[in-house]
XYZ file of C-alpha atoms in Angstrom:
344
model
C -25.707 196.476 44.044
C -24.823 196.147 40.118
C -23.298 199.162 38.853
C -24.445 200.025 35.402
C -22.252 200.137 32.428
C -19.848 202.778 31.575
C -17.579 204.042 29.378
C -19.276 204.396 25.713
C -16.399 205.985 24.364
C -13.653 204.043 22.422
C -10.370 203.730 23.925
C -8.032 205.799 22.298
C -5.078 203.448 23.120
C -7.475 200.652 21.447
C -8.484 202.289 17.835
C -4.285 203.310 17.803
C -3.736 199.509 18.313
C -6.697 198.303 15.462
C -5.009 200.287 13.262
C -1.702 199.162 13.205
C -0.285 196.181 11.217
C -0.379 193.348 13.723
C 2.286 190.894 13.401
C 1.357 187.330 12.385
C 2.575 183.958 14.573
C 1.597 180.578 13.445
C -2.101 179.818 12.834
C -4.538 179.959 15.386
C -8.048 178.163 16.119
C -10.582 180.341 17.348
C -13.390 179.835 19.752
C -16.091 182.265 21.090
C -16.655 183.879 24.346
C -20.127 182.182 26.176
C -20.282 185.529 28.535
C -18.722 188.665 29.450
C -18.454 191.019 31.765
C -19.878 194.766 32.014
C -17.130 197.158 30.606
C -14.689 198.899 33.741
C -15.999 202.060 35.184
C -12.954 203.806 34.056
C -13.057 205.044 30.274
C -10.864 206.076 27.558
C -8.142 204.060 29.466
C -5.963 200.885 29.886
C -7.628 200.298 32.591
C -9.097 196.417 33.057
C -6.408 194.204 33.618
C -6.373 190.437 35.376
C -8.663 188.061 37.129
C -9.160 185.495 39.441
C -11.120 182.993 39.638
C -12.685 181.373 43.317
C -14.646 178.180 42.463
C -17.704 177.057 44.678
C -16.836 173.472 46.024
C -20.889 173.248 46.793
C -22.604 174.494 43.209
C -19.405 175.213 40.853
C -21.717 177.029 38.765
C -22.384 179.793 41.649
C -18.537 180.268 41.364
C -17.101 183.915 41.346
C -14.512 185.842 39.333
C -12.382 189.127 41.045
C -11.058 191.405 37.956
C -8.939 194.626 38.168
C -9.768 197.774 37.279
C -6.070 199.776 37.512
C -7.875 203.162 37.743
C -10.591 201.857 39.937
C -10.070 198.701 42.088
C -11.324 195.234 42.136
C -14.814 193.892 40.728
C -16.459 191.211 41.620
C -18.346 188.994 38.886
C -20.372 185.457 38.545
C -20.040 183.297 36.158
C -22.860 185.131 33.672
C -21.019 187.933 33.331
C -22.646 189.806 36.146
C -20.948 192.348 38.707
C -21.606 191.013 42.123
C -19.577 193.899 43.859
C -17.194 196.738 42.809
C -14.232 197.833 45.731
C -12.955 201.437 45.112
C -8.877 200.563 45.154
C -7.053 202.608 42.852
C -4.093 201.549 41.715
C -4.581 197.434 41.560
C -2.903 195.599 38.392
C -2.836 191.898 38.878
C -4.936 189.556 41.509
C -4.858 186.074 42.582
C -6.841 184.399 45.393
C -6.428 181.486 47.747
C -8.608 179.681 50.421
C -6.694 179.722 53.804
C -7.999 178.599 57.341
C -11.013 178.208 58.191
C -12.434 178.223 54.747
C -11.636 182.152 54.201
C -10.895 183.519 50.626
C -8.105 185.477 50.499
C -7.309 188.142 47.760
C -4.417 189.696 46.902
C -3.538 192.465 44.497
C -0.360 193.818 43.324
C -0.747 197.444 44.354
C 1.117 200.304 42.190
C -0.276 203.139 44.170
C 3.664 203.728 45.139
C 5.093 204.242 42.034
C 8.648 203.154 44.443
C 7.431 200.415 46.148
C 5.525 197.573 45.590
C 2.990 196.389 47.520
C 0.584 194.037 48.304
C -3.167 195.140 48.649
C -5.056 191.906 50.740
C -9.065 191.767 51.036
C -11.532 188.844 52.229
C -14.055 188.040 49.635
C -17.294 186.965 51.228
C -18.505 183.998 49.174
C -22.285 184.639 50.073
C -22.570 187.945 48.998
C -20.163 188.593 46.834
C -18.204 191.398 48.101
C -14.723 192.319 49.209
C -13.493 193.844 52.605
C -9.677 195.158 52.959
C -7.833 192.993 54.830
C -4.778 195.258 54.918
C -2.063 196.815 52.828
C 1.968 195.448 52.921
C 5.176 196.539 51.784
C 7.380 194.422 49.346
C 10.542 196.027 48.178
C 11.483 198.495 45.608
C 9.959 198.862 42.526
C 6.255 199.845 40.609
C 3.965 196.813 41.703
C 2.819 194.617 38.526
C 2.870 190.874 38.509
C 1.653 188.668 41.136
C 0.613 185.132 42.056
C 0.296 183.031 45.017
C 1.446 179.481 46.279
C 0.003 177.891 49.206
C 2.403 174.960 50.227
C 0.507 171.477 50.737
C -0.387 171.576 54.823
C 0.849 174.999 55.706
C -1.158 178.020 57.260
C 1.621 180.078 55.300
C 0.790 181.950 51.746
C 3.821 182.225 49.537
C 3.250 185.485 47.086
C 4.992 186.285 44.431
C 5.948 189.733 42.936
C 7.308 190.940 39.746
C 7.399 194.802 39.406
C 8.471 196.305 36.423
C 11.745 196.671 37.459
C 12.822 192.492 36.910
C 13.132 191.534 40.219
C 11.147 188.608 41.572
C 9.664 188.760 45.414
C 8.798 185.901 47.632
C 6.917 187.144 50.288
C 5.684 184.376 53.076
C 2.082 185.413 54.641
C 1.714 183.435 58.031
C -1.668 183.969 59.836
C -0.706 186.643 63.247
C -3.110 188.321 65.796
C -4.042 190.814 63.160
C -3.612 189.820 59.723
C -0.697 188.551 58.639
C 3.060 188.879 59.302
C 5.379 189.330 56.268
C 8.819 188.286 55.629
C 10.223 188.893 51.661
C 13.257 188.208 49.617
C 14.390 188.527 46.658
C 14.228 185.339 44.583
C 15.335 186.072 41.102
C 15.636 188.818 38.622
C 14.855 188.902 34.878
C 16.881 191.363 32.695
C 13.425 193.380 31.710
C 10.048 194.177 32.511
C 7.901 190.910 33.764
C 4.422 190.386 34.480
C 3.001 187.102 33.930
C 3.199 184.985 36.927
C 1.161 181.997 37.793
C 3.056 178.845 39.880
C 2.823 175.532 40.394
C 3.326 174.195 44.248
C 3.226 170.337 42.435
C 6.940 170.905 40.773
C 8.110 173.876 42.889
C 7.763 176.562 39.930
C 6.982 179.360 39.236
C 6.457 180.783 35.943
C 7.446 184.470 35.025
C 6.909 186.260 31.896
C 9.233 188.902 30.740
C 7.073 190.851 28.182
C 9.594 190.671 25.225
C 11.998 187.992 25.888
C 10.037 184.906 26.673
C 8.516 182.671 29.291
C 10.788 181.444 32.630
C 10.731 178.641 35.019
C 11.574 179.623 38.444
C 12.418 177.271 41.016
C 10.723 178.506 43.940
C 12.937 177.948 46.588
C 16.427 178.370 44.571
C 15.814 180.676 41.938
C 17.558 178.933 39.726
C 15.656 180.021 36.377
C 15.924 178.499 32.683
C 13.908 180.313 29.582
C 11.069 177.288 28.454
C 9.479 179.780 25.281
C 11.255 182.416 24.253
C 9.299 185.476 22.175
C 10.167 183.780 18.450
C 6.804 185.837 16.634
C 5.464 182.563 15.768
C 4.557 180.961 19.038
C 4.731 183.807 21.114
C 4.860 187.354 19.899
C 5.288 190.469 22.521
C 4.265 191.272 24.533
C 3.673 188.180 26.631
C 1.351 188.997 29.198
C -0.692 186.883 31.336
C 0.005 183.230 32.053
C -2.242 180.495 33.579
C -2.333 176.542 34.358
C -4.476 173.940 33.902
C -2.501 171.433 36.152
C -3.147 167.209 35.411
C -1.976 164.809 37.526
C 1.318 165.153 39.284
C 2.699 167.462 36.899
C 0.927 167.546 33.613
C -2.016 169.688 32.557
C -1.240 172.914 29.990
C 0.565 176.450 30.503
C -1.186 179.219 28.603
C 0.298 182.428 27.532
C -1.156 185.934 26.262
C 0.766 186.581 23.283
C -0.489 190.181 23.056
C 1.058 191.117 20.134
C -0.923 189.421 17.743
C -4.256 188.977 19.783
C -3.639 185.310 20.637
C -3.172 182.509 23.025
C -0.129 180.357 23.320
C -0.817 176.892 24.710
C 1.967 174.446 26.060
C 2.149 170.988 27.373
C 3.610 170.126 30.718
C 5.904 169.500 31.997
C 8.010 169.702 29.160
C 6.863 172.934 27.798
C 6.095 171.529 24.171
C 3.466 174.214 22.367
C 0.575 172.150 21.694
C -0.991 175.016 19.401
C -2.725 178.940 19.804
C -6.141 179.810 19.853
C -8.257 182.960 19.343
C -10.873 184.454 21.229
C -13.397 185.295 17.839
C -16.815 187.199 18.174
C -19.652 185.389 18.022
C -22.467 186.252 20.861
C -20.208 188.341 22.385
C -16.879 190.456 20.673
C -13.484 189.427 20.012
C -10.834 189.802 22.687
C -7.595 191.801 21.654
C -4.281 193.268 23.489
C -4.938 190.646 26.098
C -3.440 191.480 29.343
C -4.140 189.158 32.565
C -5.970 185.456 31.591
C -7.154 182.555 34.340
C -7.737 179.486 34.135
C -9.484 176.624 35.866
C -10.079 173.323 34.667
C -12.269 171.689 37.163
C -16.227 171.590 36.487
C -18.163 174.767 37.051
C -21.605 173.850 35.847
C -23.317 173.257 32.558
C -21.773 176.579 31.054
C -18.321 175.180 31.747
C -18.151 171.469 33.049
C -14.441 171.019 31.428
C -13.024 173.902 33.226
C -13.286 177.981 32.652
C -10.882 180.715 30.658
C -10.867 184.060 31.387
C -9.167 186.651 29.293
C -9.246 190.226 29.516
C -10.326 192.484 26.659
C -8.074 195.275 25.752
C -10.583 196.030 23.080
C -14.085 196.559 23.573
C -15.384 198.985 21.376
C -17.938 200.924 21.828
C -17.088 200.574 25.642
C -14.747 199.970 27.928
C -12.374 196.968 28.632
C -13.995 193.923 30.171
C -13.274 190.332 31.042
C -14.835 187.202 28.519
C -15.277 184.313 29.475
C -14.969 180.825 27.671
C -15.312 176.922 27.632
C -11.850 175.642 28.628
C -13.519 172.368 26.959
C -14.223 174.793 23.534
C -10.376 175.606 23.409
C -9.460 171.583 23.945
C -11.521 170.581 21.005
C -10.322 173.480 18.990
C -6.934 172.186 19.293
C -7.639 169.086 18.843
C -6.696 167.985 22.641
C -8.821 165.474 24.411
C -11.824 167.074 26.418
C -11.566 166.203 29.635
């Protein structure tokens, strides 16, 4: 059933933030958003946060995006914009989602219910109908639950998740497939000096990427830990907080790293592997609003249908007046060309 819109109000912490003097990084292109999602159903609040994107491998362009709503729980949404689903969950921040035996579509949510321990919060998203079913709730370590991402390793039933709650330490927790669910084992892989939350990784080079909010952008090796600062916040790339982070992998380890640099409503775009910014881009209004104080992006540069056959960008919208945050969604292809990168 699709849930109506809500919140008409404007978020206080939103007109506080469109009235203060942003700062400025180097210039940015813009492009527009071709849909967007109904606003949260909570109001008045920071309350949308991340997505996740599963892609149909039979009609891309029946693909489906999961979205956070921290007071709420997790929406379900197709490519138009259009809730498929809504799962009461409160307390969810980030979400990722992976395909595991069998064909099954796992999602996984960083959980803050606990204020003093993290936790995972794992649900089974139904491809046909578009809705979610719990699939179980698990323990991580100390800590309020905020960043997360997921590696599966090449030819393994096992999920590798990663957490980073606010207080900078960085969880590995291995998922492997038991009688009922899945049986957990975590450690502690790295720590950051302050509050993280970006985290997306890539299983090609072993890495995972972890952004603490006003230092800069890490590389994590997944196994060691071993961890080396690739963009630090300078307020011309990157200006805090950084946020959300997502890949568009090419090859065996090129493709682009993207970056929410929050602070002055923008996108920070890098070239892998060696981390060189390749430029920043703007979400503008056009058909549908601007997006500002991004939190949580995704990205996916495969085809999903005539909207978006070079790949699909998801941002949220911390500012969405006269309603509530959302989630827009763009041409990865529209962001190439703006920067003057080849379209793939």
């Amino acid at each position: 059933m699709l849930r109506p819109f809500h919140g008409f109000a404007l978020i206080s912490l939103g007109i506080a933030a469109a009235c203060a003097t942003i700062p400025s990084g180097d210039p940015a292109v813009t492009v527009t958003a071709v849909a967007q999602t109904p606003p949260v159903g909570t109001a008045n609040e920071d309350a949308a946060d991340d997505p996740a994107i599963w892609r149909n491998p039979a009609d891309p362009s029946k693909s489906l995006i999961v979205g956070t709503d921290k007071k709420g729980g997790l929406y379900v949404y197709n490519l138009a914009g259009e809730e498929r689903s809504f799962l009461a969950a409160p307390g969810m921040n980030n979400v990722d989602l992976v395909e595991i035996e069998g064909g099954r579509i796992l999602v996984i949510a960083s959980d803050r219910a606990d204020l003093a321990t993290a936790h995972l919060f794992l649900a089974m998203l139904d491809p046909a109908t578009g809705t979610l079913a719990p699939a179980g709730r698990i323990a991580v370590g100390p800590g309020e639950g905020y960043g997360i991402c997921i590696a599966k390793p090449a030819g393994s039933d096992e999920v590798v998740v990663f957490s980073a709650p606010k207080n900078g330490r960085i969880y590995r927790t291995v998922l492997t497939p038991a009688a009922a669910g899945f049986a957990p084992v975590t450690s502690t892989l790295a720590t950051v000096a302050t509050q993280p939350e970006g985290c997306i990784a890539d299983p090609r080079t072993g890495t995972l990427y972890i952004g603490e909010e006003v230092a800069g952008l890490w590389a994590i090796d997944m196994t060691s830990g071993e961890k080396r600062m690739v963009a630090p916040i300078d307020n011309r790339i990157l200006v805090a907080d950084l946020e959300g982070l997502a890949i568009a992998p090419e090859g065996e380890d090129g493709g682009y790293l993207v970056a929410s640099s929050q602070g002055d409503n923008a996108y920070a775009v890098y070239r892998l592997p060696g981390h060189e910014p390749v430029g920043r881009f703007r979400i503008a209004a056009g058909m549908f609003g601007a997006t500002e104080e991004t939190d949580g992006i995704e990205l996916d540069n495969r085809d999903f249908g005539p909207d978006y056959p070079g790949g699909l960008f998801v941002a949220q919208d911390g500012i969405n007046p006269p309603y509530a945050q959302n989630f827009k969604l763009v041409s990865w292809a529209d962001v190439l060309e703006a920067l003057g990168e080849p379209r793939p």
